[in-house]
Coordinates of C-alpha atoms and ligand atoms in Angstrom, one line a residue:
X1 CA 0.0 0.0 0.0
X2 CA 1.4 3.6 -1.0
X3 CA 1.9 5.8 2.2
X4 CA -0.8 8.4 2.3
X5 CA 0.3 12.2 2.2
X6 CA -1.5 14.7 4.3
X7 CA -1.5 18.3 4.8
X8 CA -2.4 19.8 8.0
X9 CA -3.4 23.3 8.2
X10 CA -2.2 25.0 11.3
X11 CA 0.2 24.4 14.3
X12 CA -2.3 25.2 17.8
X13 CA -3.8 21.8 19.3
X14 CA -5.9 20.7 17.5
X15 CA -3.7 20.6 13.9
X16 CA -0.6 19.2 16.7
X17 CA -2.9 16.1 17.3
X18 CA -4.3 15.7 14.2
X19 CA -0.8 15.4 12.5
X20 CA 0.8 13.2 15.3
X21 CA -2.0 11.2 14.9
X22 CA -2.1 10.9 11.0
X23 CA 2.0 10.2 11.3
X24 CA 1.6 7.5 13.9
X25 CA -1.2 6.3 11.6
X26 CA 1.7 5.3 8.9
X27 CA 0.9 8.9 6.8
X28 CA 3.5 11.3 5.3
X29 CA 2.5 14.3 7.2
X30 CA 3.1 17.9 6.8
X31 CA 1.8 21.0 9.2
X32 CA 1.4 24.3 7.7
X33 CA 1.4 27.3 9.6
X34 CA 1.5 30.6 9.5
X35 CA 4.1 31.4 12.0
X36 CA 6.5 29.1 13.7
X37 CA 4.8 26.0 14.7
X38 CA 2.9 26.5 18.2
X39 CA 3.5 29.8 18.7
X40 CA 0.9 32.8 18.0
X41 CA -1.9 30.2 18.3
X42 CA -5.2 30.6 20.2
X43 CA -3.9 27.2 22.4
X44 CA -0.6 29.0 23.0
X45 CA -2.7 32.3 24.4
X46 CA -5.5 29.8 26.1
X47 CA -5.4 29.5 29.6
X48 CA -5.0 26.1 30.1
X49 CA -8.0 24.3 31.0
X50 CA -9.9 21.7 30.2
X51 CA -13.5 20.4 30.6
X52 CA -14.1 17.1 30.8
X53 CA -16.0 14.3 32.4
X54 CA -13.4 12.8 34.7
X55 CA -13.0 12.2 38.5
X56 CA -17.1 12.3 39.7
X57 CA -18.8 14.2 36.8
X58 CA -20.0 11.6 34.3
X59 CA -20.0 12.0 30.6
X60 CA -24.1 11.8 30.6
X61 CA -23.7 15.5 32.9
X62 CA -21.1 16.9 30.3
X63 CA -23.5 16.3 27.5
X64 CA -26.7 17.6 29.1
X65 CA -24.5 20.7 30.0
X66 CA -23.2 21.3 26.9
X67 CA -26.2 21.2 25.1
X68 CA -27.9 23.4 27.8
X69 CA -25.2 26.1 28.0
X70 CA -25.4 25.6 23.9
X71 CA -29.1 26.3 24.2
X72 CA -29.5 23.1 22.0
X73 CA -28.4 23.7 18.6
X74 CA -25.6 21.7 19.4
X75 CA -25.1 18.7 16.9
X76 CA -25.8 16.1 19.5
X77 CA -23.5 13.7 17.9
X78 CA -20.8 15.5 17.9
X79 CA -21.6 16.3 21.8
X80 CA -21.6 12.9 21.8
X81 CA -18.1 12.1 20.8
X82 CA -16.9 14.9 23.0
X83 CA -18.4 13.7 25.9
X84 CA -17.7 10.0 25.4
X85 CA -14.2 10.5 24.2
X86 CA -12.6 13.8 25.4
X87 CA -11.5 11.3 28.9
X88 CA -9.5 8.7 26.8
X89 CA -8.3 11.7 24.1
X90 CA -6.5 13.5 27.1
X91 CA -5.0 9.9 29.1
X92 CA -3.6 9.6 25.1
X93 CA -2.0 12.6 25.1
X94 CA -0.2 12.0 28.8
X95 CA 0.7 8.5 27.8
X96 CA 2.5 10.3 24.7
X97 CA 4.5 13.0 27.2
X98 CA 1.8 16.0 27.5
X99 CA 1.6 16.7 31.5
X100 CA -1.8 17.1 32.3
X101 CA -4.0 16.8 35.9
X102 CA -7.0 15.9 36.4
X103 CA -9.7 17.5 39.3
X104 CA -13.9 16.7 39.0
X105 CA -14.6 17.7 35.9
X106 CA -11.7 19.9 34.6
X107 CA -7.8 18.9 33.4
X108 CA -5.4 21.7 33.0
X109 CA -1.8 21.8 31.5
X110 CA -1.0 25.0 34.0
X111 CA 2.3 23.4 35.1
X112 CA 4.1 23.5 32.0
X113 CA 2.7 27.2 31.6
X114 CA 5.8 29.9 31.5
X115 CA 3.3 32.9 32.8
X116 CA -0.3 33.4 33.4
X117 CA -0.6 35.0 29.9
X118 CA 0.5 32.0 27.9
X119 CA -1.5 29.3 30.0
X120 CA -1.2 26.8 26.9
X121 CA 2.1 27.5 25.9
X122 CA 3.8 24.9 27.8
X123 CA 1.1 22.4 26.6
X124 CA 1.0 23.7 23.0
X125 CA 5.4 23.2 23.0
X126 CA 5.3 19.7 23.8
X127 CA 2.5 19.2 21.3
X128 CA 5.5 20.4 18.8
X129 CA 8.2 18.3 20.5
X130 CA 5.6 15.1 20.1
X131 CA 4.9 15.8 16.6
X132 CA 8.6 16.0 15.7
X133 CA 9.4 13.2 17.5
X134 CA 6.4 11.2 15.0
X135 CA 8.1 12.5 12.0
X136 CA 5.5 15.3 11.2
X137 CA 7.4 17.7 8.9
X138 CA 6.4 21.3 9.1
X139 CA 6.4 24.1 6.6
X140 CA 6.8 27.3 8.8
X141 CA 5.8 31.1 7.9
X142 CA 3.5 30.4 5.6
X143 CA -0.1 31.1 4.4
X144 CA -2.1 28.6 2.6
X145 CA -4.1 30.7 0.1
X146 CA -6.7 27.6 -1.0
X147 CA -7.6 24.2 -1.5
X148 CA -7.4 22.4 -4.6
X149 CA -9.5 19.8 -6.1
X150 CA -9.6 17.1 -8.7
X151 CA -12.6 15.9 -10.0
X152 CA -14.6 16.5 -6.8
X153 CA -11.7 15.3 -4.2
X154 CA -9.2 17.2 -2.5
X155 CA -5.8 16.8 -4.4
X156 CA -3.8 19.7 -2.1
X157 CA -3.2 23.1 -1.4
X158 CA -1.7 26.6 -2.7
X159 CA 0.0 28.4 -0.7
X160 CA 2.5 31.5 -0.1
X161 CA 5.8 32.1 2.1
X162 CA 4.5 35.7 3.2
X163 CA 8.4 36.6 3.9
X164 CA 9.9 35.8 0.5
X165 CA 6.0 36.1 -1.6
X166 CA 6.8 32.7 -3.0
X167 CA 4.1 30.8 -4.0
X168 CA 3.9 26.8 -3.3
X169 CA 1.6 24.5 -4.8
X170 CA 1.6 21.1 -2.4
X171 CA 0.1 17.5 -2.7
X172 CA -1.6 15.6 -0.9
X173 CA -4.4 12.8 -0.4
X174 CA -6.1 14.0 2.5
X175 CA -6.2 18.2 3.8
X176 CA -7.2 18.6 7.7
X177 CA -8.3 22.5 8.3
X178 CA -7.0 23.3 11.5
X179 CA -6.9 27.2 11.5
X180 CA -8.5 28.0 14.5
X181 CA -10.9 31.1 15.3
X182 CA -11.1 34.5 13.7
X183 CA -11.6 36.8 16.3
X184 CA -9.3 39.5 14.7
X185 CA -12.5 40.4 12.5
X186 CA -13.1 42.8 15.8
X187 CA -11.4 45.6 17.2
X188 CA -11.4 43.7 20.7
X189 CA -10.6 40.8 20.9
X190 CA -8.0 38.7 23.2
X191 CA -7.4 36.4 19.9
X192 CA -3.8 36.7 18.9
X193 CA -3.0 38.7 15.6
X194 CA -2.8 35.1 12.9
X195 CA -6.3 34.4 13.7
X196 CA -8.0 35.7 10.7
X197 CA -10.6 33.1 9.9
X198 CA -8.8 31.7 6.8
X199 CA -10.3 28.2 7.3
X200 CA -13.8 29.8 7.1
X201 CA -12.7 31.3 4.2
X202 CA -11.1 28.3 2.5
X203 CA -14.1 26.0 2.8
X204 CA -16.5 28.4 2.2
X205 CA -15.1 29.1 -1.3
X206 CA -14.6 25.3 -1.7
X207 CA -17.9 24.6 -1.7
X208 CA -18.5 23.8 2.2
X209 CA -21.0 24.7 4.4
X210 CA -20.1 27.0 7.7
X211 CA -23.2 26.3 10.4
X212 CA -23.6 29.0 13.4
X213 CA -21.3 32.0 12.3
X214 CA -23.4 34.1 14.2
X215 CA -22.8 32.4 17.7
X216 CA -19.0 34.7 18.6
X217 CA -18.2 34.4 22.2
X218 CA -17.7 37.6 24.2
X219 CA -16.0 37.5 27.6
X220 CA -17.7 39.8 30.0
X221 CA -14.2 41.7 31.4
X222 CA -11.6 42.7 29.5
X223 CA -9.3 45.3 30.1
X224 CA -10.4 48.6 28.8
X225 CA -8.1 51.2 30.5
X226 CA -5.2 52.9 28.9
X227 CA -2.3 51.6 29.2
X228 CA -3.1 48.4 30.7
X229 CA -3.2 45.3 27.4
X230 CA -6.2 44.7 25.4
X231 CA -7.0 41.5 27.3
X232 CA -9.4 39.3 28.9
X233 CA -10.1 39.1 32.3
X234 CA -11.9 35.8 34.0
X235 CA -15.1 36.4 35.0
X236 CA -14.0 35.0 38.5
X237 CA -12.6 38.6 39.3
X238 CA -15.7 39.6 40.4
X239 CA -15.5 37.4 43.3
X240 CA -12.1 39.1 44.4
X241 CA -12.9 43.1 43.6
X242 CA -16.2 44.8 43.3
X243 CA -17.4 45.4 39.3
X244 CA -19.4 48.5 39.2
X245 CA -20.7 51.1 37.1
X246 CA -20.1 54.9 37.5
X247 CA -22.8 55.3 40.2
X248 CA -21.1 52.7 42.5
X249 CA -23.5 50.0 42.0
X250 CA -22.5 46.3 42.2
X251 CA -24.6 45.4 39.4
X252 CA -22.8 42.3 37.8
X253 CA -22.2 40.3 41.0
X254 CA -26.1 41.3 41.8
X255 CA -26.9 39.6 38.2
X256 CA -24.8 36.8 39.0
X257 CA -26.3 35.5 42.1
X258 CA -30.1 36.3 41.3
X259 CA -29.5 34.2 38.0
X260 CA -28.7 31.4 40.3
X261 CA -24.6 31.1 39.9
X262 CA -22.4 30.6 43.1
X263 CA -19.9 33.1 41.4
X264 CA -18.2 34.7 39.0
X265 CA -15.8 31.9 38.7
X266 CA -19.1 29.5 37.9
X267 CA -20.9 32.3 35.6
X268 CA -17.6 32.2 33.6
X269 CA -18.2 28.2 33.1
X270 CA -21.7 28.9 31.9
X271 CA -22.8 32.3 31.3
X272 CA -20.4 34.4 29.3
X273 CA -22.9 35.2 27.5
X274 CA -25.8 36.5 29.6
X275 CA -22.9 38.5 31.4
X276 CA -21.7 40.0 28.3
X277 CA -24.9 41.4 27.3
X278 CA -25.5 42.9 30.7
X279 CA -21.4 44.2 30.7
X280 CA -22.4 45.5 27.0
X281 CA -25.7 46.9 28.0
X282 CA -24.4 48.8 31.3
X283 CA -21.4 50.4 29.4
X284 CA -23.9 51.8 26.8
X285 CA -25.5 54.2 29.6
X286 CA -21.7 55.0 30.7
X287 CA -17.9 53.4 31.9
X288 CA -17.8 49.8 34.1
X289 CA -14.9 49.8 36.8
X290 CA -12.9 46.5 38.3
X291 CA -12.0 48.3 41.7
X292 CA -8.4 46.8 42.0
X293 CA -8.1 49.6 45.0
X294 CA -9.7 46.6 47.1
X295 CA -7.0 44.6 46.9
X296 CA -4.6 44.9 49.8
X297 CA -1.1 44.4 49.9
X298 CA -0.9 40.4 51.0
X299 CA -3.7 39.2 48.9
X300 CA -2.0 40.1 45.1
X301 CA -0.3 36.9 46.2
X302 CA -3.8 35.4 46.2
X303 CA -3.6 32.5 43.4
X304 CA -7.6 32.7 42.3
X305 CA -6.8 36.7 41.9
X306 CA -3.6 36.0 39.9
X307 CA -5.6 33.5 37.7
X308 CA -8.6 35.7 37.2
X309 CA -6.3 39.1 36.1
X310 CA -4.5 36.8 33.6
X311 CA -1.6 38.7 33.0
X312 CA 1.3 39.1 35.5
X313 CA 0.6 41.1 38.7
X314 CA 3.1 43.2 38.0
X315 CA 1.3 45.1 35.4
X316 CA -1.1 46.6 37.4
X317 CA 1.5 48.3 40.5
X318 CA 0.6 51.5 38.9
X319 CA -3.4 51.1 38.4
X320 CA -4.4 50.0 42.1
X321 CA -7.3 51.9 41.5
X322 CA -10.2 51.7 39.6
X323 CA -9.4 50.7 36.2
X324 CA -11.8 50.4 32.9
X325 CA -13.2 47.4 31.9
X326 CA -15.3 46.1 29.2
X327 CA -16.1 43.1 26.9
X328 CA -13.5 41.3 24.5
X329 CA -14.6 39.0 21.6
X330 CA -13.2 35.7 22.8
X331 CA -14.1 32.6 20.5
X332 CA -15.9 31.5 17.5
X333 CA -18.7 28.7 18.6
X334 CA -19.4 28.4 14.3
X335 CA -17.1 27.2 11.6
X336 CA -16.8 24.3 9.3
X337 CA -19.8 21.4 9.4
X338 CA -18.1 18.2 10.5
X339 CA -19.6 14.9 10.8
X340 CA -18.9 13.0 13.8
X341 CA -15.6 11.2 12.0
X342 CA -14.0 15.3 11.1
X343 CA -15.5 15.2 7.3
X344 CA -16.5 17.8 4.8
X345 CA -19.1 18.0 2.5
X346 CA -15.9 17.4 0.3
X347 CA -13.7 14.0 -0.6
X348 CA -10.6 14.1 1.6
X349 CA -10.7 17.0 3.4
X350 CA -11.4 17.5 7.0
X351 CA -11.6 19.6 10.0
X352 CA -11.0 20.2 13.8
X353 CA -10.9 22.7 16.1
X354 CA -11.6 26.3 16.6
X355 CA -12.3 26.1 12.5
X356 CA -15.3 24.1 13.4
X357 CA -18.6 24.5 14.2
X358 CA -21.7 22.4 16.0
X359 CA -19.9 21.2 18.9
X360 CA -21.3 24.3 20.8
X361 CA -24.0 25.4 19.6
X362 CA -25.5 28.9 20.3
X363 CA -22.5 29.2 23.5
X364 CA -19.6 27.1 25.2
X365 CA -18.5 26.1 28.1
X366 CA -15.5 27.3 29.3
X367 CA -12.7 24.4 28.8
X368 CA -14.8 22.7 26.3
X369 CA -12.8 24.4 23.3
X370 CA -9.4 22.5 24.7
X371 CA -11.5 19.1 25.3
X372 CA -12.6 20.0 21.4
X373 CA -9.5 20.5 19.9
X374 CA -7.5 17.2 21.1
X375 CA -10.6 14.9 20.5
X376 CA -11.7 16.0 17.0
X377 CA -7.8 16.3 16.5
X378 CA -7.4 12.6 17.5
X379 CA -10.2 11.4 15.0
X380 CA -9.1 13.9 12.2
X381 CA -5.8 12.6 11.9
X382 CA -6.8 9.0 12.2
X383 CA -9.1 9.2 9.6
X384 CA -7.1 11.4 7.1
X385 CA -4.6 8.8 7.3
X386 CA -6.9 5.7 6.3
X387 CA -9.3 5.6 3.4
X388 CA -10.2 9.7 3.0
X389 CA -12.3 9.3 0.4
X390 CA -16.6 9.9 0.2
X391 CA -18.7 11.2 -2.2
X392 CA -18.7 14.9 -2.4
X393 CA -21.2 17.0 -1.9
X394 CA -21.1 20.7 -2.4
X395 CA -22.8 22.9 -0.2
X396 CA -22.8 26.0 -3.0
X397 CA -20.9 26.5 -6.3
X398 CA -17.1 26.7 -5.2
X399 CA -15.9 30.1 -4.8
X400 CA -12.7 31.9 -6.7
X401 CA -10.0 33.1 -4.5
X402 CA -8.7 35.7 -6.5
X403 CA -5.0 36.2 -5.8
X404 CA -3.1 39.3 -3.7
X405 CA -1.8 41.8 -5.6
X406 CA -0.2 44.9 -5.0
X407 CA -1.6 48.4 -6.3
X408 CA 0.0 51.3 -6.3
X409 CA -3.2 53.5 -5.4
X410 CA -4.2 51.1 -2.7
X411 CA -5.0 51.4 0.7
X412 CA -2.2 49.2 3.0
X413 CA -3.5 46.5 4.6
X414 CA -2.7 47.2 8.3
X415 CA -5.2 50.4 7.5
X416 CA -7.7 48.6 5.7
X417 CA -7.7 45.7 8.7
X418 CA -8.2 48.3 11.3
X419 CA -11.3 50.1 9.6
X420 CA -13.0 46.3 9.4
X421 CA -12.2 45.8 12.6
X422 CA -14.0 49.0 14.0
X423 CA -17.1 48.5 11.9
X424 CA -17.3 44.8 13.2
X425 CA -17.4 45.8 16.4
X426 CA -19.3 48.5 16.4
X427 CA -22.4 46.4 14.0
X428 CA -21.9 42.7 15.3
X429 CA -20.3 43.1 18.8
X430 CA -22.5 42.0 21.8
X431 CA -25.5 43.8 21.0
X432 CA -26.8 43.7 17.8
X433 CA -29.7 45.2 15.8
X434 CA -30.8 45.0 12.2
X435 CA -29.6 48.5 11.0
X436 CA -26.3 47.6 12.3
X437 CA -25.8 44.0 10.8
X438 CA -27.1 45.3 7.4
X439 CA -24.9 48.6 7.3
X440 CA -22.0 45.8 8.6
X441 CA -23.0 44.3 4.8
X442 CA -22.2 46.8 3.4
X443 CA -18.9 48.1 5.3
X444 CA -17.7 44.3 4.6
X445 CA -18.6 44.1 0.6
X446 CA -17.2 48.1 0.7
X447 CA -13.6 46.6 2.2
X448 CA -13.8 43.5 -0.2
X449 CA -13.9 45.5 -2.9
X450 CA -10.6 47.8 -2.1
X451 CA -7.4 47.8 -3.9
X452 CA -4.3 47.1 -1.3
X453 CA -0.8 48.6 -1.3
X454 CA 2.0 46.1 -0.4
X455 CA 5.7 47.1 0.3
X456 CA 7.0 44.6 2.9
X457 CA 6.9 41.3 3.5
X458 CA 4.3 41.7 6.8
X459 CA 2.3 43.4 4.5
X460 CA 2.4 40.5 2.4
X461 CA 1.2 38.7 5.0
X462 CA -1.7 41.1 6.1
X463 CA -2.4 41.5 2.7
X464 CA -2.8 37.7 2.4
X465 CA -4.6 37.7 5.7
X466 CA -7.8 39.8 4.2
X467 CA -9.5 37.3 2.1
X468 CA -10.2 35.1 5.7
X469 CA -11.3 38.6 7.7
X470 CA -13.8 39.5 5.4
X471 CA -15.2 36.4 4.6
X472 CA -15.8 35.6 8.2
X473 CA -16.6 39.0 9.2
X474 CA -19.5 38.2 6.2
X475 CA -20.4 34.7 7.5
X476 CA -21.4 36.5 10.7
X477 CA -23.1 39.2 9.8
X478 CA -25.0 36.4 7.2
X479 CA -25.7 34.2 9.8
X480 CA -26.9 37.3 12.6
X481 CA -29.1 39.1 10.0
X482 CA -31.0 35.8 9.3
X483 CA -31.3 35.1 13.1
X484 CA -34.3 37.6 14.5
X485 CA -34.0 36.6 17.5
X486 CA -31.3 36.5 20.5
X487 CA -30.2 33.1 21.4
X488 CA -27.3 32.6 23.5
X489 CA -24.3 34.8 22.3
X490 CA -26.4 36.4 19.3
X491 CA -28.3 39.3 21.4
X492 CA -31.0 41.1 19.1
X493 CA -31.9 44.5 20.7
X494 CA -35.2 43.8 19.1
X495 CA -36.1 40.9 20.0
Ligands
FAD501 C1 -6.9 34.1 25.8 C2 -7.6 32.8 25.5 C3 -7.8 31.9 26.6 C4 -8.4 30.7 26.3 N1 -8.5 29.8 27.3 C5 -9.1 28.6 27.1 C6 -9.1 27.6 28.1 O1 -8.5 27.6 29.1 N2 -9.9 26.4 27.8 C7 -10.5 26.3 26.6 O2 -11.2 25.2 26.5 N3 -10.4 27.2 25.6 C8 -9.7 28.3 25.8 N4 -9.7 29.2 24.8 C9 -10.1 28.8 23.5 C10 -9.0 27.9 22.9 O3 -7.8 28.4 23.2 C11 -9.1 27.8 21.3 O4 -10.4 27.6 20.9 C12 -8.2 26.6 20.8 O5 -6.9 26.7 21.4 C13 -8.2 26.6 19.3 O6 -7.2 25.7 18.9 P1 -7.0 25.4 17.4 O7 -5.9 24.4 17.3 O8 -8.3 25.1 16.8 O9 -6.5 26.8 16.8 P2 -5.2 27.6 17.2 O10 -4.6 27.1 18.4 O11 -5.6 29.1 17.2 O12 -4.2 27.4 16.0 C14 -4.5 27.8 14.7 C15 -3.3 27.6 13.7 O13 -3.7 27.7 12.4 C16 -2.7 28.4 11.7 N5 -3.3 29.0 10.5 C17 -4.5 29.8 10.4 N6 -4.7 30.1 9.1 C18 -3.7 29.6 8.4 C19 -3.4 29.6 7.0 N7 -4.2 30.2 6.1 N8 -2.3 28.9 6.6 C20 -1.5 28.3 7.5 N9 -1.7 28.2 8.8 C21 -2.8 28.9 9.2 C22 -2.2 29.4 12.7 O14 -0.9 29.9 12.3 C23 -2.1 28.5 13.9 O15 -1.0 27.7 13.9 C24 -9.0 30.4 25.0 C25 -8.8 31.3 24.0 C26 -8.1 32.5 24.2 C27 -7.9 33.5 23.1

């Protein structure tokens, strides 16, 4: 039997397991990524955490939680999987090196993590150092542009080195999209800079179906005030400083408790989005303050208050005061329709991760996204490396991708980037309305259509970069005009 070749796009956790997986499968594996493998990834940025049925919660409470916090519209099938298999994914991953505890309900990789910024950047390094180890090769600093086809089945993918411009044209019997979120469509969001929604935009102009793009996950708190880094915040801070609004008034802890949670640290698990509208709602009628003047000397050593600023302690000697804070776009609960083994609607190619939708419905739990990643990742790669080959079926007419090209009285990317990212906000942040979503249309198709200026190779990459931001940016507002009504982390104003 030949030895199967497959591409993997991206280097965060989920396109890690997927290609150690395919390798130890007997494939010829490759990993694409943007930058250098692991790094600048949503796993690397993620806290750490884990939820998943182990140690007293059984996998029949995960999956009646997840579809509750999802509000339903969860695939149940793919619930299914999570639920049944996210236990045995993670005890893989440990027998293969990754350290990883376990407490009732939850794993986290926080020991391996160098600082409470980069909670998965321990976790995400020896997902590299595993794959390496199983002969995955990786192709490093670049973008792939699109998928190619061959009489209905995936036969590879174009792509470009964004430092050199150099395009590549690549092989391969079986693709796995692994390209995480893309919540750098907004002008807030704690996403790191690569996540663009390219894998939105790749299938979608293939010819595959993206369920749920409305559903974007907001955190409640992030930082807002100057000087202090555009960041989330957990929702657990709340139970260490008083959240108020202008007048004083403890609203969001008030909210919290009459809605039935314990605390912030449980609202977090399963209401980000209920706390974001209110967060959104209360900073429309004027600023929301974390009081970090309560804090006293002794308790910054505090470990729950460390976890819940998320960035070093250190940063915020000079704001023990009250500082801004407001909501951050977080995570993508939409993407790419999967079946329960990682397919697309087309031969060959499949998808995990972030880039994926139906796991989560209408809103996540927090930790489920890490469960997500290494179980679909698991079954991506096993599959892609056996027989990856179905009957396709289109979802629409494929879509060109034309290619990036410089003009000389166009607008540079970084510019162009920025203005999307203020209109997204400001039309399909946290609340939304129908005026907003349809001038959001228009913004989007009025940024599509712009000639862009390229004279270095970041700008290449940028450049490269605006195909995935304004297809996802239209995905959303495609999937938020056609919902009337607020469900989960889609709020209508209206309705
Ligand atoms: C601050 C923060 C904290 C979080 N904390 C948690 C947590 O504790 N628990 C939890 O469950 N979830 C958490 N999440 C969510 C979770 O981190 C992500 O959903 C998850 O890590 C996504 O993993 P992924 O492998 O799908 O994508 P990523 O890890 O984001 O990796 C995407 C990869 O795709 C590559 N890529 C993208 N486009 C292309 C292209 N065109 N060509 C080549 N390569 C490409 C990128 O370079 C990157 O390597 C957090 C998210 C953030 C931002």
């Amino acid at each position: 039997m030949t030895q199967k070749k497959v591409i993997v796009v991206g280097a965060g956790g989920a396109g890690l397991t997927a290609a150690t997986e395919a390798s130890m499968a007997g494939a010829d594996v490759t990993v694409i990524t943007k930058t250098s493998a692991g790094l600048g990834t949503c796993t690397a940025y993620g806290a750490g955490f884990f939820t998943v049925p182990v140690c007293g919660m059984s996998r029949e409470e995960h999956f009646t939680k997840t579809l509750e916090v999802g509000k339903g519209i969860n695939d149940p099938s793919l619930v299914r999987v999570l639920s049944d298999k996210s236990e045995d994914s993670l005890k893989r991953l440990a027998e293969l090196g990754v350290k990883i505890e376990f407490t009732r309900g939850s794993a986290n990789t926080r020991s391996t993590a160098p600082n409470e910024l980069m909670g998965g950047a321990g976790f995400v390094g020896q997902l590299v150092e595993i794959a390496k180890r199983s002969n995955v090769k990786f192709i490093e600093w670049t973008v792939v542009t699109s998928l190619d086809l061959i009489k209905e089945k995936i036969s590879g993918v174009s792509a470009v080195d964004w430092r050199t411009g150099k395009p590549l044209s690549l092989k391969a019997d079986a693709v796995i999209i692994a390209t995480g979120g893309g919540g750098q469509i907004y002008r807030r969001s704690d996403n790191p800079a690569r996540m663009t929604g390219d894998g939105y935009s790749l299938a979608k102009r293939a010819g595959v179906e993206l369920i749920d793009m409305e559903f974007v996950q907001f955190y409640p708190i992030g930082w807002a005030e100057p000087g202090l880094p555009v960041w989330l915040a957990d929702t657990g801070l709340v139970d260490h400083v008083r959240i108020t609004d202008d007048a004083g008034d403890e609203f969001f802890i008030r909210a919290i408790k009459e809605w039935g949670y314990k605390n912030g640290a449980e609202a977090n698990l399963f209401a980000r989005d209920r706390c974001s509208v209110l967060m959104a709602k209360k900073e429309e009628k004027g600023p929301v303050f974390a009081h970090l003047e309560d804090v006293h000397d002794e308790k910054w050593e505090d470990r729950g208050l460390q976890y819940s600023l998320t960035i070093d302690r250190r940063f915020f000697d000079h704001f023990r005061r009250p500082v801004r804070i407001s909501p951050i776009e977080h995570y993508m609960s939409g993407g790419i329709k999967i079946d329960d083994e990682c397919r697309t609607g087309i031969s060959g190619l499949f998808a995990c991760g972030e880039a994926t939708g139906g796991v989560d419905g209408a809103n996540r739990i927090g930790g489920n996204a890490f469960s997500n990643i290494v179980t679909f990742g698991i079954i991506a790669g096993r599959n892609a490396a056996g027989d990856a080959v179905w009957e396709t079926k289109f979802h629409h007419e494929p879509i060109d991708r034309p290619p990036v090209v410089s003009s000389e009285k166009g607008t540079e990317p970084s510019i162009l980037r920025a203005e999307l990212q203020k209109a997204v906000w400001d039309l399909l942040g946290p609340l939304r309305n129908e005026k907003g979503i349809l001038l959001a249309q228009e913004k989007i198709r009025d940024t599509e259509e712009r000639a862009l200026l390229i004279n270095s190779p970041i700008e290449m990459l940028l450049a490269l970069e605006m195909r995935g931001l304004t297809d996802t940016a239209s995905a959303v507002a495609d999937g938020a005009i056609l919902r009337k009504h607020s469900l989960g982390t889609h709020f209508r104003e209206e309705n």
